[in-house]
Amino acid sequence: MAVSKSRMPSIRWALLFLVLFVHTCNGFYLPGSYMHTYSKEQNITTKVNSLTSIETELPFSYYSLPYCKPPGGIKKMAENLGELLMGDEIESSAYRFRMNVNETVYLCTTNPLNEHEVKLLKQRTRDLYQVNMILDNLPAMRYAYQNGVKIQWTGFPVGYTPPNSKDDYIINHLKFRVLIHEYEGSGVQIIGTGEEGLGVVSEADKKKASGYEIVGFEVYPCSIKHDPDTMSKKAMYSPIAAVSCPTDLEKYQIIREQERVSFTYEVEFVTSDIRWPSRWDAYLKMEGARVHWFSILNSLMVIFFLAGIVFVIFLRTVRRDLTRYEELDKEAQAQMNEELSGWKLVVGDVFREPDHSKLLCVMVGDGVQITGMSVVTIVFAAFGFMSPASRGNLLTGMIILYLFLGIIAGYVAVRMWRTIKGTSEGWRSVSWFVACFFPGIVFVILTILNFMLWGSNSTGAIPISLYFVLFSLWFCISVPLTLLGGFLGTRAEVIQYPVRTNQIPREIPARKYPSWLLVLGAGTLPFGTLFIELFFILSSIWLGRFYYVFGFLLIVLLLLVVVCAEVSVVLTYMHLCVEDWRWWWKAFFASGSVALYVFLYSINYLVFDLQSLSGPVSASLYLGYSLIMATAIMLSTGTIGFLMSFYFVHYLFSSVKID
């Protein structure tokens, strides 16, 4: 009771501080963007992003097509590192609205289309390119019906091609439906905890915050043939009569040479009950929740199965052998040493230095770095710190985390190197290899893909200036931290082997089948825990869907770690039982071989789910990114399995008292 009384003043001070903070702070949203309120008839500007297509996966600039340009000229918006790497090119748009004013407006009329423009428009239309517009940080949403089912898409098509027709028609009239919510500040009010974070608006902001919030942005596109001579006499943003979308193809605006295309749009503001923190719910509706739970239950079954095997190994086999051995007197132990079988025979070779030990240390170091980056990123995303409103933040956060986790990679790699070699000599070389190995693989693949994208004039190509930025970040942050981690690794305590290694290596008995077959087959178990979630991730990347079920992904990641550890331990024990003391690399690839199945599944996804993907550049782009993903998964899962197996072998032979 005395303790609770002593804590009361501190609690009161904390509450007082919180009240004062709430009364004095401005509204904030963490993470994501600030809430923006608009007064009636206030001008609202829209932005356009790169044109995208699930047919080619090659983004192109919006103004590469003959669209209307804003009166003040095209302005490029500030973009973060993640947006630049994803090929986003956000620019100002000619479309502008006035808050809560419904109107139909003329935009512009193009010059007669030339051969190049017609060819480009037809190609973009046939490749199903989508125009991506943004209003108040919300992407334009389009609803359509397929086989009686209502589906939603972000963006709208460049044009329309009727079935079995050689003609193409451009989308030149847009009907926008802007959902708004009237907001009036009233004292201190908790807005909510939607996908864009927690919001607080104080009494001081009441007048400033009062107005209309934009909570939805829908677009309904159509093609209309206007009279260009009549339309071109109008000024930009002149009001015109209401327009109805035609159903007859003859009234559509065809794409052909010397045609002049007039662009118009109408906007309708609709009052909605949706609050600002919940406005992303329409984009992030989680579909297939049962499938995610099925994936998790499937993983749990695999874990329990493997846990049972590990339980048998430890309690029934290893413990039984060790207990029997410890109960014998010295003479009986000496006699038993001559009759040893199985894993006890390789006691003098189990810690013998493996082949290519430096490469193993480097891969383990990089694996620790990638695993740490993945876990921290997914944890932050699962708790809502990676808002879809902040485009590119997920990729930017991953890159920054990877750079700073270099210190852990260097430490683990050098400490493992000292454990294997028994000396710190060569630690600088190991640290440099850790800093260069995985980034070097990524650099080579991205450079090859970048040359292809440059040849296609795609906005997905990484600019030379961004290459220098990435190189500077790597050289100035990752490399020094990796070397610092390596230096700390030389100062750390060496992991002492529990048994001595014989000078002459023991001969490994011949086997009927190669041990690598068992290692490769072991990768199917971790893959079984991963492949369902992998389908959703690939769909979000290549089909333009939002992926925001990071809670499920976090659970799957934790289950994957457990399965990788169990699989590697079981296979290591099986190899030791047949007197195969070369367990180091096999422990790494027992769990790391899951990457092979991930890459094969990616090819399967390309063939059967991305059938519309066209052209060698698009296929090369897909396979290149899939190869980077598979390499990262191999290093991460292989490291988890290896470290667990190392601990298992160290624990196992530390219990054996054989001279």
Short mmCIF file of C-alpha atoms in Angstrom, two decimals, residues 165-593:
data_model
loop_
_atom_site.label_atom_id
_atom_site.label_comp_id
_atom_site.label_asym_id
_atom_site.label_seq_id
_atom_site.Cartn_x
_atom_site.Cartn_y
_atom_site.Cartn_z
CA SER A 165 -11.97 -4.44 -83.36
CA LYS A 166 -8.94 -2.69 -84.83
CA ASP A 167 -10.13 0.71 -83.64
CA ASP A 168 -9.17 2.25 -80.32
CA TYR A 169 -10.97 5.03 -78.46
CA ILE A 170 -9.43 7.48 -76.01
CA ILE A 171 -10.90 8.28 -72.60
CA ASN A 172 -11.44 12.05 -72.81
CA HIS A 173 -14.29 12.70 -70.35
CA LEU A 174 -14.05 12.00 -66.64
CA LYS A 175 -16.83 12.16 -64.09
CA PHE A 176 -15.37 12.64 -60.62
CA ARG A 177 -17.29 11.86 -57.46
CA VAL A 178 -15.64 13.42 -54.42
CA LEU A 179 -16.86 12.22 -51.02
CA ILE A 180 -16.64 14.92 -48.37
CA HIS A 181 -17.34 15.07 -44.66
CA GLU A 182 -18.21 18.33 -42.97
CA TYR A 183 -16.03 18.76 -39.93
CA GLU A 184 -16.35 21.27 -37.10
CA GLY A 185 -13.76 21.32 -34.32
CA SER A 186 -15.28 21.24 -30.82
CA GLY A 187 -12.81 21.27 -27.97
CA VAL A 188 -10.27 18.51 -27.63
CA GLN A 189 -11.48 15.63 -29.72
CA ILE A 190 -9.84 12.31 -30.49
CA ILE A 191 -10.39 11.86 -34.21
CA GLY A 192 -9.61 8.13 -34.22
CA THR A 193 -6.95 5.59 -35.01
CA GLY A 194 -7.47 4.77 -38.67
CA GLU A 195 -4.84 3.64 -41.12
CA GLU A 196 -3.29 7.12 -41.09
CA GLY A 197 -2.82 7.27 -37.36
CA LEU A 198 -4.10 8.96 -34.23
CA GLY A 199 -5.38 12.51 -34.52
CA VAL A 200 -5.98 15.22 -31.91
CA VAL A 201 -7.47 18.62 -32.68
CA SER A 202 -7.41 21.29 -29.98
CA GLU A 203 -9.81 24.15 -29.23
CA ALA A 204 -7.21 26.56 -30.59
CA ASP A 205 -7.55 24.92 -34.00
CA LYS A 206 -11.34 24.96 -34.08
CA LYS A 207 -11.73 27.74 -36.60
CA LYS A 208 -8.80 26.59 -38.68
CA ALA A 209 -9.98 22.98 -38.75
CA SER A 210 -13.65 23.68 -39.51
CA GLY A 211 -14.58 22.94 -43.09
CA TYR A 212 -14.80 19.94 -45.40
CA GLU A 213 -12.60 16.85 -45.35
CA ILE A 214 -12.07 14.80 -48.50
CA VAL A 215 -12.83 11.18 -47.58
CA GLY A 216 -13.26 9.55 -51.00
CA PHE A 217 -12.24 10.05 -54.63
CA GLU A 218 -14.02 8.09 -57.37
CA VAL A 219 -13.76 8.41 -61.13
CA TYR A 220 -16.07 7.21 -63.91
CA PRO A 221 -14.35 7.47 -67.32
CA CYS A 222 -15.90 7.51 -70.78
CA SER A 223 -15.13 8.47 -74.36
CA ILE A 224 -17.13 11.23 -76.07
CA LYS A 225 -16.64 12.71 -79.53
CA HIS A 226 -16.83 16.49 -79.15
CA ASP A 227 -16.84 19.02 -81.99
CA PRO A 228 -13.23 20.27 -81.82
CA ASP A 229 -13.96 23.51 -83.69
CA THR A 230 -16.67 24.50 -81.22
CA MET A 231 -14.74 23.38 -78.17
CA SER A 232 -11.45 25.03 -79.09
CA LYS A 233 -13.14 28.46 -79.01
CA LYS A 234 -13.77 28.04 -75.28
CA ALA A 235 -11.31 29.09 -72.62
CA MET A 236 -9.80 26.56 -70.24
CA TYR A 237 -12.11 25.76 -67.29
CA SER A 238 -15.14 27.23 -69.08
CA PRO A 239 -18.43 25.69 -67.90
CA ILE A 240 -20.24 23.52 -70.44
CA ALA A 241 -23.57 21.72 -70.53
CA ALA A 242 -23.91 18.44 -68.65
CA VAL A 243 -22.54 15.50 -70.61
CA SER A 244 -23.95 11.97 -70.78
CA CYS A 245 -21.64 9.09 -71.61
CA PRO A 246 -22.73 7.51 -74.92
CA THR A 247 -23.29 3.81 -75.50
CA ASP A 248 -22.90 3.95 -79.29
CA LEU A 249 -19.33 3.42 -80.57
CA GLU A 250 -19.90 6.02 -83.30
CA LYS A 251 -20.12 8.70 -80.60
CA TYR A 252 -16.81 7.65 -79.02
CA GLN A 253 -13.61 9.63 -79.67
CA ILE A 254 -11.55 7.45 -82.01
CA ILE A 255 -7.75 7.47 -82.00
CA ARG A 256 -6.42 8.20 -85.49
CA GLU A 257 -4.21 10.67 -87.30
CA GLN A 258 -5.35 14.30 -87.69
CA GLU A 259 -8.05 13.85 -85.05
CA ARG A 260 -8.35 16.67 -82.52
CA VAL A 261 -9.32 15.44 -79.07
CA SER A 262 -11.26 17.64 -76.63
CA PHE A 263 -10.96 16.85 -72.93
CA THR A 264 -13.77 17.62 -70.50
CA TYR A 265 -14.67 16.60 -66.96
CA GLU A 266 -17.40 16.99 -64.40
CA VAL A 267 -17.19 16.84 -60.64
CA GLU A 268 -19.85 16.01 -58.07
CA PHE A 269 -19.38 16.46 -54.33
CA VAL A 270 -21.29 14.00 -52.16
CA THR A 271 -21.63 14.28 -48.39
CA SER A 272 -20.48 11.11 -46.61
CA ASP A 273 -20.51 9.76 -43.05
CA ILE A 274 -16.96 8.43 -43.50
CA ARG A 275 -14.52 10.13 -41.13
CA TRP A 276 -11.06 11.21 -42.23
CA PRO A 277 -9.08 8.52 -40.33
CA SER A 278 -11.22 5.81 -41.98
CA ARG A 279 -11.02 7.06 -45.54
CA TRP A 280 -8.42 4.45 -46.56
CA ASP A 281 -10.69 1.58 -45.49
CA ALA A 282 -12.19 1.35 -48.99
CA TYR A 283 -8.71 0.74 -50.44
CA LEU A 284 -7.55 -1.64 -47.74
CA LYS A 285 -10.53 -3.96 -47.45
CA MET A 286 -9.04 -7.29 -46.45
CA GLU A 287 -10.29 -10.05 -48.67
CA GLY A 288 -9.64 -13.71 -48.10
CA ALA A 289 -9.15 -13.55 -44.34
CA ARG A 290 -10.02 -17.24 -44.12
CA VAL A 291 -7.20 -18.03 -46.54
CA HIS A 292 -4.71 -16.18 -44.30
CA TRP A 293 -5.93 -18.12 -41.25
CA PHE A 294 -5.69 -21.34 -43.23
CA SER A 295 -2.08 -20.47 -44.05
CA ILE A 296 -1.32 -19.90 -40.36
CA LEU A 297 -3.02 -23.14 -39.27
CA ASN A 298 -1.14 -25.02 -41.97
CA SER A 299 2.13 -23.57 -40.66
CA LEU A 300 1.25 -24.51 -37.09
CA MET A 301 0.67 -28.12 -38.15
CA VAL A 302 4.11 -28.23 -39.78
CA ILE A 303 5.67 -26.69 -36.65
CA PHE A 304 4.04 -29.21 -34.30
CA PHE A 305 5.12 -32.07 -36.56
CA LEU A 306 8.74 -30.90 -36.58
CA ALA A 307 8.63 -30.04 -32.88
CA GLY A 308 7.61 -33.62 -32.21
CA ILE A 309 10.64 -34.88 -34.11
CA VAL A 310 12.96 -32.50 -32.25
CA PHE A 311 11.37 -33.58 -28.96
CA VAL A 312 12.07 -37.22 -29.78
CA ILE A 313 15.66 -36.42 -30.76
CA PHE A 314 16.41 -34.55 -27.57
CA LEU A 315 14.50 -36.46 -24.94
CA ARG A 316 14.44 -40.02 -26.24
CA THR A 317 17.67 -40.31 -28.18
CA VAL A 318 20.24 -37.75 -27.13
CA ARG A 319 19.27 -37.60 -23.46
CA ARG A 320 19.04 -41.38 -23.23
CA ASP A 321 22.50 -41.84 -24.74
CA LEU A 322 24.07 -39.16 -22.56
CA THR A 323 22.42 -40.48 -19.38
CA ARG A 324 23.59 -44.03 -20.07
CA TYR A 325 27.09 -42.75 -20.82
CA GLU A 326 27.34 -40.63 -17.67
CA GLU A 327 26.19 -43.51 -15.44
CA LEU A 328 29.12 -45.71 -16.51
CA ASP A 329 32.40 -45.80 -14.62
CA LYS A 330 35.64 -44.79 -16.30
CA GLU A 331 36.59 -48.31 -17.47
CA ALA A 332 33.16 -48.83 -18.94
CA GLN A 333 33.34 -45.41 -20.63
CA ALA A 334 36.69 -46.29 -22.19
CA GLN A 335 35.22 -49.56 -23.48
CA MET A 336 32.15 -47.76 -24.76
CA ASN A 337 34.32 -45.22 -26.61
CA GLU A 338 35.56 -48.09 -28.76
CA GLU A 339 31.99 -49.16 -29.51
CA LEU A 340 30.54 -45.74 -30.26
CA SER A 341 28.21 -45.35 -33.21
CA GLY A 342 26.33 -42.57 -34.91
CA TRP A 343 26.92 -38.95 -34.02
CA LYS A 344 29.29 -39.80 -31.17
CA LEU A 345 31.85 -41.09 -33.70
CA VAL A 346 32.38 -37.65 -35.29
CA VAL A 347 33.28 -35.93 -32.01
CA GLY A 348 36.80 -35.22 -33.30
CA ASP A 349 35.63 -33.79 -36.63
CA VAL A 350 32.31 -32.05 -35.97
CA PHE A 351 33.96 -28.65 -35.49
CA ARG A 352 36.47 -29.03 -38.32
CA GLU A 353 36.69 -25.89 -40.47
CA PRO A 354 34.21 -26.09 -43.38
CA ASP A 355 35.04 -25.44 -47.01
CA HIS A 356 34.84 -21.78 -48.06
CA SER A 357 34.53 -20.68 -44.44
CA LYS A 358 34.91 -16.98 -45.31
CA LEU A 359 31.95 -17.13 -47.70
CA LEU A 360 29.88 -18.88 -45.03
CA CYS A 361 30.66 -16.14 -42.48
CA VAL A 362 29.84 -13.44 -45.04
CA MET A 363 26.49 -15.03 -45.93
CA VAL A 364 25.57 -15.47 -42.27
CA GLY A 365 26.42 -11.82 -41.58
CA ASP A 366 24.30 -10.62 -44.50
CA GLY A 367 21.52 -13.00 -43.45
CA VAL A 368 21.42 -11.47 -39.97
CA GLN A 369 21.23 -8.00 -41.53
CA ILE A 370 18.36 -8.94 -43.88
CA THR A 371 16.47 -10.80 -41.14
CA GLY A 372 16.75 -7.85 -38.75
CA MET A 373 15.56 -5.45 -41.45
CA SER A 374 12.57 -7.67 -42.30
CA VAL A 375 11.48 -8.23 -38.70
CA VAL A 376 11.70 -4.56 -37.68
CA THR A 377 9.96 -3.36 -40.87
CA ILE A 378 7.09 -5.84 -40.56
CA VAL A 379 6.65 -5.11 -36.82
CA PHE A 380 6.42 -1.37 -37.52
CA ALA A 381 4.02 -2.00 -40.41
CA ALA A 382 1.86 -4.33 -38.30
CA PHE A 383 1.49 -1.56 -35.69
CA GLY A 384 0.42 0.93 -38.36
CA PHE A 385 3.62 2.93 -38.80
CA MET A 386 3.81 2.29 -42.56
CA SER A 387 0.74 4.11 -43.82
CA PRO A 388 -0.25 3.66 -47.49
CA ALA A 389 -0.83 7.42 -47.50
CA SER A 390 2.93 7.85 -47.26
CA ARG A 391 3.98 6.41 -50.59
CA GLY A 392 7.38 4.79 -50.70
CA ASN A 393 7.85 4.88 -46.92
CA LEU A 394 7.95 1.09 -46.66
CA LEU A 395 10.81 0.76 -49.15
CA THR A 396 12.61 3.81 -47.76
CA GLY A 397 12.38 2.42 -44.23
CA MET A 398 13.72 -0.96 -45.34
CA ILE A 399 16.74 0.63 -47.03
CA ILE A 400 17.57 2.82 -44.01
CA LEU A 401 17.22 -0.13 -41.62
CA TYR A 402 19.46 -2.27 -43.82
CA LEU A 403 22.14 0.42 -43.85
CA PHE A 404 22.21 0.84 -40.08
CA LEU A 405 22.04 -2.89 -39.33
CA GLY A 406 25.42 -3.29 -41.02
CA ILE A 407 27.02 -3.03 -37.57
CA ILE A 408 25.28 -6.26 -36.48
CA ALA A 409 26.19 -8.01 -39.74
CA GLY A 410 29.88 -7.16 -39.32
CA TYR A 411 29.87 -8.23 -35.67
CA VAL A 412 28.24 -11.63 -36.31
CA ALA A 413 30.37 -12.42 -39.37
CA VAL A 414 33.70 -11.56 -37.72
CA ARG A 415 32.85 -13.34 -34.49
CA MET A 416 31.93 -16.46 -36.48
CA TRP A 417 35.20 -16.06 -38.43
CA ARG A 418 37.21 -15.91 -35.19
CA THR A 419 35.35 -18.96 -33.86
CA ILE A 420 36.18 -21.01 -36.97
CA LYS A 421 39.74 -19.77 -37.48
CA GLY A 422 40.71 -19.20 -33.84
CA THR A 423 42.29 -15.85 -34.76
CA SER A 424 41.20 -12.31 -35.71
CA GLU A 425 43.53 -12.19 -38.70
CA GLY A 426 41.61 -11.26 -41.86
CA TRP A 427 38.64 -9.65 -40.11
CA ARG A 428 38.83 -6.52 -42.30
CA SER A 429 38.51 -8.64 -45.42
CA VAL A 430 35.48 -10.42 -43.94
CA SER A 431 33.86 -7.10 -43.01
CA TRP A 432 34.39 -5.69 -46.51
CA PHE A 433 32.92 -8.82 -48.08
CA VAL A 434 29.87 -8.55 -45.79
CA ALA A 435 29.36 -4.92 -46.81
CA CYS A 436 29.67 -5.73 -50.54
CA PHE A 437 28.17 -9.22 -51.00
CA PHE A 438 24.38 -8.73 -51.04
CA PRO A 439 24.43 -5.06 -52.17
CA GLY A 440 26.74 -6.15 -55.00
CA ILE A 441 24.28 -8.81 -56.19
CA VAL A 442 21.42 -6.29 -56.07
CA PHE A 443 23.52 -3.67 -57.87
CA VAL A 444 24.41 -6.01 -60.75
CA ILE A 445 20.80 -7.17 -61.26
CA LEU A 446 19.35 -3.62 -61.02
CA THR A 447 21.96 -2.27 -63.45
CA ILE A 448 21.10 -4.90 -66.07
CA LEU A 449 17.37 -4.22 -65.62
CA ASN A 450 18.00 -0.47 -65.68
CA PHE A 451 19.61 -0.64 -69.12
CA MET A 452 16.46 -2.40 -70.35
CA LEU A 453 14.22 0.25 -68.77
CA TRP A 454 16.33 3.07 -70.21
CA GLY A 455 15.93 1.50 -73.64
CA SER A 456 12.14 1.51 -73.13
CA ASN A 457 12.08 5.16 -71.88
CA SER A 458 10.28 4.00 -68.74
CA THR A 459 10.02 6.12 -65.59
CA GLY A 460 10.89 2.91 -63.72
CA ALA A 461 14.53 3.41 -64.74
CA ILE A 462 16.71 4.58 -61.85
CA PRO A 463 18.32 7.96 -62.70
CA ILE A 464 22.11 8.22 -62.58
CA SER A 465 21.79 10.80 -59.79
CA LEU A 466 19.86 8.28 -57.66
CA TYR A 467 22.62 5.72 -58.27
CA PHE A 468 25.08 8.17 -56.74
CA VAL A 469 22.74 8.81 -53.81
CA LEU A 470 22.40 5.08 -53.11
CA PHE A 471 26.15 4.55 -53.49
CA SER A 472 26.86 7.44 -51.11
CA LEU A 473 24.42 6.07 -48.51
CA TRP A 474 26.01 2.64 -48.77
CA PHE A 475 29.59 3.88 -48.67
CA CYS A 476 29.08 6.51 -45.95
CA ILE A 477 26.72 4.57 -43.64
CA SER A 478 26.69 0.84 -44.28
CA VAL A 479 30.39 0.27 -44.93
CA PRO A 480 31.70 2.18 -41.86
CA LEU A 481 29.10 0.56 -39.60
CA THR A 482 29.95 -2.90 -40.95
CA LEU A 483 33.66 -2.30 -40.32
CA LEU A 484 32.82 -1.01 -36.83
CA GLY A 485 30.75 -4.14 -36.19
CA GLY A 486 33.67 -6.27 -37.39
CA PHE A 487 36.02 -4.45 -35.03
CA LEU A 488 33.64 -5.07 -32.13
CA GLY A 489 33.53 -8.71 -33.19
CA THR A 490 37.29 -8.96 -32.74
CA ARG A 491 36.88 -7.70 -29.18
CA ALA A 492 34.06 -10.09 -28.32
CA GLU A 493 34.66 -13.33 -26.47
CA VAL A 494 35.50 -16.26 -28.74
CA ILE A 495 33.02 -19.12 -28.74
CA GLN A 496 35.05 -22.07 -27.43
CA TYR A 497 34.50 -25.49 -28.96
CA PRO A 498 33.58 -28.12 -26.33
CA VAL A 499 35.75 -30.83 -27.99
CA ARG A 500 39.11 -30.94 -29.75
CA THR A 501 39.41 -31.49 -33.48
CA ASN A 502 41.55 -34.39 -34.73
CA GLN A 503 44.44 -33.64 -37.07
CA ILE A 504 43.37 -36.26 -39.62
CA PRO A 505 39.77 -35.96 -40.86
CA ARG A 506 37.57 -39.00 -40.47
CA GLU A 507 36.41 -40.76 -43.59
CA ILE A 508 32.70 -40.30 -44.28
CA PRO A 509 30.89 -43.57 -45.07
CA ALA A 510 29.49 -43.91 -48.58
CA ARG A 511 25.75 -43.33 -48.96
CA LYS A 512 23.25 -44.73 -51.40
CA TYR A 513 21.96 -41.28 -52.33
CA PRO A 514 23.50 -37.78 -52.26
CA SER A 515 22.90 -35.92 -49.00
CA TRP A 516 22.09 -32.77 -50.96
CA LEU A 517 18.81 -34.33 -52.11
CA LEU A 518 17.67 -34.41 -48.49
CA VAL A 519 18.84 -30.81 -48.01
CA LEU A 520 16.91 -29.58 -51.05
CA GLY A 521 13.84 -31.54 -50.04
CA ALA A 522 13.90 -29.95 -46.59
CA GLY A 523 13.10 -26.55 -48.13
CA THR A 524 9.57 -27.70 -48.92
CA LEU A 525 8.59 -27.48 -45.24
CA PRO A 526 9.41 -23.77 -44.74
CA PHE A 527 7.89 -23.09 -48.17
CA GLY A 528 4.67 -24.73 -47.00
CA THR A 529 4.34 -22.09 -44.30
CA LEU A 530 5.05 -19.25 -46.73
CA PHE A 531 3.50 -19.90 -50.12
CA ILE A 532 -0.08 -18.70 -49.42
CA GLU A 533 1.09 -15.35 -48.07
CA LEU A 534 3.58 -15.19 -50.94
CA PHE A 535 0.67 -15.24 -53.41
CA PHE A 536 -0.87 -12.13 -51.81
CA ILE A 537 2.50 -10.35 -51.76
CA LEU A 538 3.15 -11.08 -55.45
CA SER A 539 -0.38 -9.95 -56.32
CA SER A 540 0.15 -6.64 -54.49
CA ILE A 541 3.45 -6.03 -56.29
CA TRP A 542 2.54 -7.06 -59.83
CA LEU A 543 -1.24 -6.58 -60.00
CA GLY A 544 -1.32 -3.15 -58.38
CA ARG A 545 -3.24 -4.21 -55.28
CA PHE A 546 -2.75 -2.80 -51.80
CA TYR A 547 -1.14 -5.17 -49.32
CA TYR A 548 -1.78 -4.12 -45.76
CA VAL A 549 -2.35 -7.31 -43.76
CA PHE A 550 1.01 -7.00 -42.04
CA GLY A 551 -0.41 -8.57 -38.88
CA PHE A 552 -0.85 -11.86 -40.74
CA LEU A 553 2.57 -11.42 -42.34
CA LEU A 554 4.19 -10.94 -38.92
CA ILE A 555 2.62 -14.18 -37.65
CA VAL A 556 3.75 -16.05 -40.78
CA LEU A 557 7.27 -14.62 -40.39
CA LEU A 558 7.51 -15.84 -36.79
CA LEU A 559 6.24 -19.28 -37.81
CA LEU A 560 8.74 -19.36 -40.67
CA VAL A 561 11.61 -18.65 -38.24
CA VAL A 562 10.51 -21.55 -36.03
CA VAL A 563 10.13 -23.97 -38.97
CA CYS A 564 13.55 -23.01 -40.42
CA ALA A 565 15.21 -23.60 -37.04
CA GLU A 566 13.50 -26.97 -36.55
CA VAL A 567 14.18 -28.22 -40.08
CA SER A 568 17.85 -27.35 -39.89
CA VAL A 569 18.31 -28.99 -36.47
CA VAL A 570 16.60 -32.21 -37.59
CA LEU A 571 18.69 -32.48 -40.77
CA THR A 572 21.91 -31.67 -38.94
CA TYR A 573 21.21 -34.45 -36.45
CA MET A 574 20.38 -36.88 -39.28
CA HIS A 575 23.69 -36.14 -41.00
CA LEU A 576 25.67 -36.54 -37.79
CA CYS A 577 23.96 -39.88 -37.13
CA VAL A 578 25.32 -41.25 -40.42
CA GLU A 579 28.82 -40.00 -39.48
CA ASP A 580 28.71 -37.05 -41.90
CA TRP A 581 30.56 -34.30 -40.03
CA ARG A 582 30.33 -31.75 -42.88
CA TRP A 583 27.17 -30.21 -41.49
CA TRP A 584 27.98 -26.48 -41.79
CA TRP A 585 26.80 -25.75 -45.32
CA LYS A 586 24.07 -28.38 -45.16
CA ALA A 587 22.62 -26.71 -42.06
CA PHE A 588 22.61 -23.40 -43.96
CA PHE A 589 20.92 -24.73 -47.09
CA ALA A 590 18.52 -27.07 -45.26
CA SER A 591 16.41 -24.01 -44.46
CA GLY A 592 17.90 -21.71 -47.12
CA SER A 593 16.74 -24.02 -49.93
#
